[in-house]
Coordinates of C-alpha atoms and ligand atoms in Angstrom, one line a residue:
X80 CA -0.1 -0.2 0.4
X81 CA 1.2 3.2 -1.2
X82 CA -0.2 7.0 0.1
X83 CA 0.4 9.4 -2.0
X84 CA -2.2 10.1 -4.1
X85 CA -4.2 12.2 -2.5
X86 CA -1.3 13.9 -1.2
X87 CA -1.3 15.9 -4.4
X88 CA -4.4 18.0 -3.7
X89 CA -4.4 20.5 -1.2
X90 CA -4.7 20.3 2.2
X91 CA -7.9 22.2 2.2
X92 CA -9.6 19.0 0.7
X93 CA -7.9 16.7 4.4
X94 CA -6.4 16.8 7.0
X95 CA -3.9 14.3 8.2
X96 CA -5.6 11.6 11.2
X97 CA -4.4 8.0 12.1
X98 CA -6.8 5.9 12.7
X99 CA -8.3 4.5 16.8
X100 CA -6.1 1.7 18.3
X101 CA -8.6 0.0 18.9
X102 CA -6.1 -2.9 21.0
X103 CA -8.9 -5.4 21.9
X104 CA -10.0 -5.5 18.5
X105 CA -10.2 -8.6 16.1
X106 CA -11.2 -9.5 12.7
X107 CA -14.5 -11.7 11.9
X108 CA -15.1 -11.6 8.5
X109 CA -12.7 -11.2 5.8
X110 CA -12.9 -12.1 2.1
X111 CA -10.5 -14.1 1.3
X112 CA -10.1 -13.4 -2.6
X113 CA -9.9 -9.2 -2.2
X114 CA -7.2 -10.2 0.9
X115 CA -5.0 -11.9 -2.3
X116 CA -5.4 -8.8 -4.3
X117 CA -5.1 -6.0 -1.5
X118 CA -3.3 -7.6 1.5
X119 CA -4.2 -5.2 4.5
X120 CA -3.0 -6.2 7.8
X121 CA -5.7 -7.0 10.7
X122 CA -2.8 -4.8 12.9
X123 CA -3.6 -2.4 10.1
X124 CA -7.4 -2.5 10.1
X125 CA -7.9 -2.8 14.4
X126 CA -5.2 0.4 14.0
X127 CA -2.8 -1.4 16.4
X128 CA 0.5 -0.7 13.6
X129 CA 0.0 2.2 10.9
X130 CA 3.2 1.4 8.5
X131 CA 5.1 4.4 8.9
X132 CA 5.2 5.7 4.9
X133 CA 1.4 5.7 5.5
X134 CA 0.1 9.0 6.3
X135 CA -3.6 8.6 6.6
X136 CA -6.1 11.1 6.0
X137 CA -10.1 12.4 6.6
X138 CA -11.1 14.0 3.2
X139 CA -13.0 17.2 3.8
X140 CA -16.2 17.3 1.6
X141 CA -20.1 18.8 1.8
X142 CA -23.5 17.7 0.3
X143 CA -26.9 18.5 0.2
X144 CA -28.3 16.1 2.4
X145 CA -32.8 15.8 2.3
X146 CA -31.8 19.3 -0.4
X147 CA -30.2 21.1 2.4
X148 CA -26.0 22.3 2.0
X149 CA -23.8 20.6 4.6
X150 CA -20.0 21.4 5.5
X151 CA -18.8 16.9 6.0
X152 CA -15.9 15.2 6.1
X153 CA -14.8 11.7 6.6
X154 CA -16.2 12.0 10.2
X155 CA -15.5 8.0 10.8
X156 CA -13.4 7.3 8.0
X157 CA -9.7 7.5 7.2
X158 CA -8.2 6.9 4.4
X159 CA -5.4 4.5 4.7
X160 CA -3.7 5.0 0.6
X161 CA -4.0 2.9 -2.4
X162 CA -3.5 -0.7 -3.7
X163 CA -2.6 -0.8 -7.6
X164 CA -4.3 -4.0 -9.0
X165 CA -4.4 -4.2 -12.9
X166 CA -2.9 -0.7 -13.4
X167 CA -5.7 0.5 -11.6
X168 CA -5.2 2.4 -8.2
X169 CA -8.1 1.9 -5.5
X170 CA -8.1 3.8 -2.0
X171 CA -8.1 1.6 1.0
X172 CA -10.5 2.9 3.8
X173 CA -11.6 2.4 7.3
X174 CA -14.6 2.9 8.3
X175 CA -16.1 3.1 12.2
X176 CA -12.0 4.5 12.8
X177 CA -12.7 6.6 14.9
X178 CA -13.3 11.4 15.3
X179 CA -11.7 12.9 12.7
X180 CA -11.4 16.9 12.2
X181 CA -15.0 16.8 10.4
X182 CA -16.6 14.4 13.5
X183 CA -18.7 16.8 14.4
X184 CA -20.7 15.4 17.2
X185 CA -20.3 12.6 16.3
X186 CA -18.0 10.1 18.2
X187 CA -16.4 8.9 14.9
X188 CA -17.8 5.5 15.6
X189 CA -19.3 2.2 13.6
X190 CA -21.4 -1.0 15.4
X191 CA -20.9 -4.2 14.6
X192 CA -24.2 -4.6 12.9
X193 CA -23.8 -1.6 10.3
X194 CA -20.5 -2.6 9.3
X195 CA -21.7 -6.5 8.3
X196 CA -24.8 -5.0 6.9
X197 CA -22.3 -3.0 4.3
X198 CA -20.4 -6.4 4.2
X199 CA -23.5 -8.2 2.8
X200 CA -24.8 -5.8 0.4
X201 CA -21.6 -4.7 -1.1
X202 CA -20.1 -8.3 -2.2
X203 CA -24.2 -9.0 -3.4
X204 CA -23.6 -5.5 -5.3
X205 CA -20.6 -7.1 -6.9
X206 CA -21.9 -10.2 -6.7
X207 CA -24.6 -8.3 -9.4
X208 CA -22.1 -6.6 -11.8
X209 CA -22.8 -2.9 -10.1
X210 CA -20.4 -0.7 -9.5
X211 CA -19.8 -0.7 -6.2
X212 CA -17.3 -0.1 -3.5
X213 CA -15.5 -3.5 -2.1
X214 CA -15.8 -5.1 1.5
X215 CA -12.7 -6.2 2.6
X216 CA -12.9 -7.0 6.2
X217 CA -14.5 -6.5 9.2
X218 CA -12.9 -6.1 13.0
X219 CA -15.2 -5.9 16.2
X220 CA -13.5 -3.6 18.2
X221 CA -13.7 -4.7 21.7
X222 CA -15.6 -1.3 22.4
X223 CA -19.3 -0.6 23.3
X224 CA -21.2 2.4 20.8
X225 CA -24.0 4.1 22.8
X226 CA -26.8 4.2 19.6
X227 CA -30.4 4.3 20.5
X228 CA -28.8 1.5 23.0
X229 CA -25.5 -0.1 23.6
X230 CA -23.7 -1.7 21.0
X231 CA -20.9 -3.6 20.5
X232 CA -18.3 -1.5 18.4
X233 CA -17.2 -2.3 14.7
X234 CA -14.6 -1.5 12.1
X235 CA -15.5 -1.4 8.5
X236 CA -12.0 -1.9 5.8
X237 CA -13.2 -1.1 2.0
X238 CA -11.8 -1.0 -1.0
X239 CA -13.0 2.0 -3.9
X240 CA -12.3 3.0 -7.7
X241 CA -12.9 7.0 -5.9
X242 CA -13.8 8.4 -2.2
X243 CA -14.7 12.1 -4.5
X244 CA -18.1 12.5 -4.5
X245 CA -20.2 15.3 -5.5
X246 CA -20.1 16.6 -2.0
X247 CA -16.2 17.4 -2.8
X248 CA -17.2 19.7 -5.7
X249 CA -19.7 21.4 -3.5
X250 CA -17.1 21.7 -1.0
X251 CA -14.8 22.7 -3.3
X252 CA -17.1 25.4 -4.8
X253 CA -18.7 26.5 -1.5
X254 CA -15.4 26.7 0.9
X255 CA -12.1 27.6 -2.0
X256 CA -14.1 28.7 -5.4
X257 CA -13.2 28.1 -9.0
X258 CA -9.9 27.5 -8.1
X259 CA -10.2 25.0 -5.7
X260 CA -12.7 23.3 -8.2
X261 CA -9.6 23.4 -10.8
X262 CA -7.9 21.9 -8.5
X263 CA -10.1 19.0 -8.0
X264 CA -11.5 18.6 -11.9
X265 CA -7.9 18.6 -12.5
X266 CA -7.2 15.7 -10.3
X267 CA -10.1 14.2 -10.8
X268 CA -9.4 14.1 -15.0
X269 CA -5.7 12.7 -14.4
X270 CA -6.5 9.5 -12.4
X271 CA -10.2 8.9 -13.6
X272 CA -10.7 10.6 -17.1
X273 CA -7.4 11.2 -18.4
X274 CA -9.0 12.1 -22.3
X275 CA -11.4 14.1 -21.1
X276 CA -12.3 18.0 -21.0
X277 CA -14.5 19.5 -18.7
X278 CA -17.6 19.2 -20.0
X279 CA -16.7 15.8 -21.6
X280 CA -16.3 14.9 -17.3
X281 CA -18.9 16.1 -16.6
X282 CA -21.8 14.1 -19.3
X283 CA -19.1 10.6 -18.3
X284 CA -19.5 11.1 -14.4
X285 CA -24.1 12.0 -15.3
X286 CA -23.6 8.9 -17.9
X287 CA -22.3 6.4 -14.9
X288 CA -24.4 7.6 -11.9
X289 CA -27.4 7.3 -14.5
X290 CA -26.7 3.6 -15.5
X291 CA -25.9 3.2 -11.8
X292 CA -29.2 3.6 -10.3
X293 CA -30.8 2.0 -13.8
X294 CA -29.4 -1.1 -12.6
X295 CA -30.6 -0.5 -8.1
X296 CA -33.7 -0.2 -9.8
X297 CA -33.9 -3.4 -12.0
X298 CA -32.7 -5.5 -8.7
X299 CA -35.1 -3.7 -6.5
X300 CA -32.7 -1.9 -4.8
X301 CA -33.5 1.1 -2.7
X302 CA -30.4 3.1 -1.6
X303 CA -32.3 5.1 1.4
X304 CA -29.9 8.4 1.6
X305 CA -28.7 9.2 -1.8
X306 CA -27.3 12.8 -0.5
X307 CA -25.1 14.5 -2.7
X308 CA -22.1 13.6 -0.9
X309 CA -23.5 9.8 -1.2
X310 CA -22.5 10.0 -5.1
X311 CA -19.4 9.2 -6.2
X312 CA -17.7 10.5 -9.2
X313 CA -16.8 7.2 -10.7
X314 CA -20.7 6.1 -10.3
X315 CA -20.2 3.5 -7.7
X316 CA -22.1 2.7 -5.6
X317 CA -21.3 4.1 -1.4
X318 CA -22.1 4.2 1.8
X319 CA -24.4 0.9 2.6
X320 CA -26.7 3.1 5.5
X321 CA -30.1 2.6 5.4
X322 CA -30.8 0.6 2.7
X323 CA -33.1 -1.9 1.6
X324 CA -34.3 -3.7 -1.3
X325 CA -37.9 -4.0 -1.9
X326 CA -39.8 -7.6 -1.8
X327 CA -43.2 -6.8 -2.3
X328 CA -43.6 -4.9 -5.5
X329 CA -44.5 -1.3 -4.2
X330 CA -42.9 1.8 -6.0
X331 CA -43.2 4.5 -3.7
X332 CA -41.6 2.1 -1.0
X333 CA -39.3 3.8 1.2
X334 CA -37.2 2.1 4.2
X335 CA -35.2 4.4 5.4
X336 CA -36.6 5.7 9.3
X337 CA -35.4 9.7 8.3
X338 CA -37.1 10.0 5.0
X339 CA -40.2 11.2 6.3
X340 CA -41.2 12.7 2.7
X341 CA -40.0 9.6 0.6
X342 CA -37.8 11.8 -0.7
X343 CA -35.3 8.8 -1.4
X344 CA -38.4 6.6 -2.5
X345 CA -37.9 3.6 -5.2
X346 CA -39.6 5.1 -7.8
X347 CA -38.0 8.5 -7.3
X348 CA -34.0 7.1 -7.4
X349 CA -33.5 8.4 -11.4
X350 CA -35.3 12.1 -10.7
X351 CA -33.0 12.4 -7.5
X352 CA -29.8 11.0 -9.5
X353 CA -30.5 14.1 -11.9
X354 CA -31.2 16.2 -9.1
X355 CA -27.9 15.8 -7.6
X356 CA -26.1 15.8 -11.2
X357 CA -27.6 19.6 -11.2
X358 CA -25.9 20.2 -7.8
X359 CA -22.5 19.1 -9.9
X360 CA -23.2 20.6 -12.7
X361 CA -23.8 24.2 -11.8
X362 CA -20.0 23.9 -9.5
X363 CA -18.5 22.7 -12.8
X364 CA -20.4 25.6 -14.8
X365 CA -18.4 28.7 -14.5
X366 CA -14.7 26.5 -15.3
X367 CA -16.5 24.9 -18.1
X368 CA -17.1 28.3 -19.1
X369 CA -14.2 29.6 -18.5
X370 CA -11.8 26.9 -20.0
X371 CA -13.7 27.7 -23.6
X372 CA -14.8 23.7 -23.4
X373 CA -18.5 24.6 -23.4
X374 CA -21.3 27.2 -22.7
X375 CA -24.6 26.6 -20.5
X376 CA -26.8 26.0 -22.6
X377 CA -24.5 22.5 -23.4
X378 CA -24.1 22.4 -19.2
X379 CA -28.4 21.8 -19.2
X380 CA -28.3 19.7 -22.2
X381 CA -26.9 17.2 -20.1
X382 CA -28.6 17.9 -16.8
X383 CA -31.6 17.4 -18.9
X384 CA -30.3 14.8 -20.8
X385 CA -30.1 12.2 -17.4
X386 CA -33.0 12.0 -17.2
X387 CA -32.8 10.4 -20.9
X388 CA -29.5 8.2 -20.4
X389 CA -31.7 6.8 -17.1
X390 CA -34.7 5.6 -19.0
X391 CA -32.8 4.4 -21.9
X392 CA -30.8 1.8 -19.2
X393 CA -33.4 1.1 -17.4
X394 CA -35.1 -0.6 -19.9
X395 CA -32.1 -2.1 -21.1
X396 CA -31.4 -4.1 -18.0
X397 CA -35.9 -4.6 -17.6
X398 CA -35.8 -6.1 -20.9
X399 CA -33.6 -8.8 -20.3
X400 CA -35.1 -9.0 -17.1
X401 CA -38.1 -10.5 -18.9
X402 CA -35.9 -12.0 -21.4
X403 CA -35.0 -9.4 -24.4
X404 CA -32.3 -8.5 -26.2
X405 CA -34.2 -4.7 -27.1
X406 CA -36.0 -2.5 -25.5
X407 CA -39.7 -4.0 -24.2
X408 CA -41.6 -0.9 -22.1
X409 CA -45.3 -2.3 -22.9
X410 CA -44.1 -5.6 -21.9
X411 CA -42.2 -4.2 -18.9
X412 CA -44.8 -2.2 -18.1
X413 CA -47.6 -4.8 -17.9
X414 CA -45.7 -7.1 -16.0
X415 CA -45.0 -4.7 -12.8
X416 CA -48.4 -3.8 -12.9
X417 CA -48.8 -7.4 -12.0
X418 CA -46.7 -7.1 -9.6
X419 CA -48.3 -4.3 -7.8
X420 CA -51.8 -5.7 -8.6
X421 CA -51.4 -9.2 -7.4
X422 CA -48.6 -7.7 -4.5
X423 CA -46.1 -10.0 -6.0
X424 CA -42.7 -10.2 -4.4
X425 CA -40.3 -8.2 -7.1
X426 CA -37.3 -11.2 -7.4
X427 CA -39.1 -13.8 -6.8
X428 CA -41.4 -13.0 -10.1
X429 CA -38.8 -12.9 -12.2
X430 CA -37.8 -16.5 -11.5
X431 CA -41.3 -17.6 -11.6
X432 CA -41.2 -16.4 -14.8
X433 CA -37.9 -17.7 -16.0
X434 CA -38.9 -21.4 -14.2
X435 CA -42.0 -21.4 -16.0
X436 CA -44.0 -20.8 -12.5
X437 CA -45.1 -17.5 -12.8
X438 CA -49.6 -18.1 -13.5
X439 CA -51.4 -15.5 -15.3
X440 CA -52.8 -15.0 -18.2
X441 CA -50.5 -11.9 -18.7
X442 CA -47.6 -15.0 -19.2
X443 CA -49.6 -15.9 -23.1
X444 CA -48.5 -13.0 -24.3
X445 CA -45.2 -12.4 -23.5
X446 CA -44.3 -16.1 -24.3
X447 CA -45.3 -15.0 -27.9
X448 CA -42.2 -12.6 -28.4
X449 CA -39.8 -15.3 -27.3
X450 CA -38.1 -14.4 -24.8
X451 CA -34.6 -15.3 -24.2
X452 CA -34.2 -17.9 -21.1
X453 CA -31.2 -18.6 -20.7
X454 CA -30.3 -14.4 -20.4
X455 CA -33.4 -14.6 -17.8
X456 CA -31.4 -16.5 -15.8
X457 CA -28.0 -14.4 -16.4
X458 CA -29.6 -11.5 -15.2
X459 CA -31.7 -12.0 -12.7
X460 CA -31.0 -13.1 -9.1
X461 CA -32.4 -16.1 -6.8
X462 CA -31.1 -14.9 -3.9
X463 CA -30.5 -10.5 -2.4
X464 CA -30.2 -9.8 0.8
X465 CA -33.3 -10.5 2.0
X466 CA -34.5 -7.8 4.8
X467 CA -35.6 -10.1 7.5
X468 CA -32.2 -12.3 6.8
X469 CA -29.7 -9.9 7.4
X470 CA -31.6 -8.6 10.6
X471 CA -31.8 -12.3 11.9
X472 CA -28.2 -12.6 10.8
X473 CA -27.1 -9.5 12.1
X474 CA -28.6 -10.5 16.1
X475 CA -27.3 -14.4 16.0
X476 CA -23.8 -12.7 15.8
X477 CA -22.6 -15.9 14.2
X478 CA -19.3 -15.2 11.9
X479 CA -19.7 -19.1 11.0
X480 CA -22.9 -18.8 9.8
X481 CA -22.2 -15.3 7.8
X482 CA -19.5 -16.9 6.4
X483 CA -22.1 -19.6 4.8
X484 CA -25.2 -17.3 3.4
X485 CA -22.1 -14.6 1.8
X486 CA -21.3 -18.1 -0.8
X487 CA -24.7 -18.0 -1.6
X488 CA -24.8 -14.3 -1.6
X489 CA -21.6 -14.2 -4.0
X490 CA -23.5 -16.2 -6.4
X491 CA -26.8 -15.2 -6.6
X492 CA -27.4 -17.3 -9.5
X493 CA -26.8 -19.8 -8.3
X494 CA -29.6 -22.9 -7.0
X495 CA -30.6 -24.6 -4.1
X496 CA -30.3 -21.7 -1.6
X497 CA -31.6 -23.0 1.3
X498 CA -34.9 -22.0 3.0
X499 CA -33.4 -20.0 5.5
X500 CA -31.5 -17.4 3.2
X501 CA -34.9 -16.6 1.6
X502 CA -37.5 -15.6 4.2
X503 CA -39.7 -12.9 3.0
X504 CA -41.4 -10.1 5.5
X505 CA -45.0 -10.5 6.0
X506 CA -46.8 -7.2 4.9
X507 CA -47.2 -5.4 7.9
X508 CA -43.7 -6.6 8.9
X509 CA -43.0 -5.0 5.7
X510 CA -44.6 -1.8 6.8
X511 CA -43.2 -1.4 9.6
X512 CA -39.4 -2.2 8.9
X513 CA -36.9 0.9 9.6
X514 CA -33.8 1.3 8.3
X515 CA -30.9 3.7 9.8
X516 CA -28.4 5.5 8.7
X517 CA -25.1 6.4 10.4
X518 CA -25.3 3.4 12.9
Ligands
AMP44 P1 -23.8 8.8 6.2 O1 -25.0 9.2 6.2 O2 -23.2 7.6 6.6 O3 -23.3 9.2 5.3 O4 -23.2 10.3 6.5 C1 -22.6 11.9 6.8 C2 -21.9 12.4 7.1 O5 -21.9 12.6 8.6 C3 -20.6 11.9 7.0 O6 -19.7 13.6 7.0 C4 -20.1 11.1 8.2 O7 -18.7 10.8 8.3 C5 -20.8 11.7 9.2 N1 -21.1 10.2 10.1 C6 -21.8 9.7 10.7 N2 -21.8 9.2 11.4 C7 -20.7 9.1 12.1 C8 -19.8 8.9 13.5 N3 -20.9 7.9 14.4 N4 -19.5 10.0 13.9 C9 -19.0 11.4 13.1 N5 -19.3 10.8 11.9 C10 -20.4 10.0 12.0
MG45 MG1 -21.5 9.3 3.7

């Protein structure tokens, strides 16, 4: 591991910060395959021994949280450095590693439950081929953390292509002005988008985010907290806080306890993606104009196009789910309507369809268009991290059982999944189910 890339940025963007030394900590989950490519020792993850050449940092950023701008930053995370794999540099970050200059009133800690939750969810996202941060390992810290009650502390080691968010650009703009925006944009271009000018940088980021959100929706994923500080500029899923999977198909589904007005409801994720993207566009506008690479109309056009990109990708993913290589908006609409009316489980309906087990007159109409079952098998998971199963696993705290579950989660198209990993919530349980932020 090296620690140099972010140090190319001026101090305005970070503070040096060592992770807390969890002397009584212990690693309880570790991904062996990832560990081969990213060998990060237990004692580093637990903050017990940080090699001298690493100068860990906490990144500064801002973000619109539920529509309101706030200055944020890594309040409970530190970036250790980067590891290269196949010519790409990945960030290695610890989450739950103690207080930083950006902790505000928080304790800088994570709980066992939320770190394991992120571990499970991010492994599934990767298995589905959706860009996401990766989880290398989870440790228990040997400390109590106080949330709604005393909980076991946890620390997560995660890997990401980038930790730069839309919110990092907002912070540069708001606290530093165009000079800092330029510095950040040049850093982002040189590291992630080497052949792009500022206008095409903006376009690429938008296309990637639109595609990621469309893909989430195709698998029934609700991120739950799409604040601009949780929107990565490489279009990777980041921050598995109050996320959850839809079970029964309810387009307006919300699980997050603090999302009172459903801002981040399942079916609003595309439009919210556009809203977030427009924050980035505003920040980059002046730079684009000054550099002579585009004007306001060009920037406005990109923001308008976002929904188009999202819709196109969504229709592509949904068509594949019902077995077609080209878009079938009508059939997609009909199968979703059918699920909604009959109160069917989203994930299971596609599996039943591909296994000829779905009973409905609509199936005859669908068959007349010759769906490709092989294609369906490649894109429709037979397992998702179901709310009830994940909650039960977190409660039982048995690392062996979690490892067993992960074997299925990492192979979501496989058959013969044990019943205990397929438990659904009842209608009443779903109505009451809540997920939480920052736990
Ligand atoms: P999140 O909802 O996890 O995306 O976090 C939003 C912001 O709150 C980020 O700046 C986090 O670093 C910060 N934050 C979340 N939990 C804590 C905590 N326990 N202590 C300090 N900062 C936190
Ligand atoms: Mg966050």
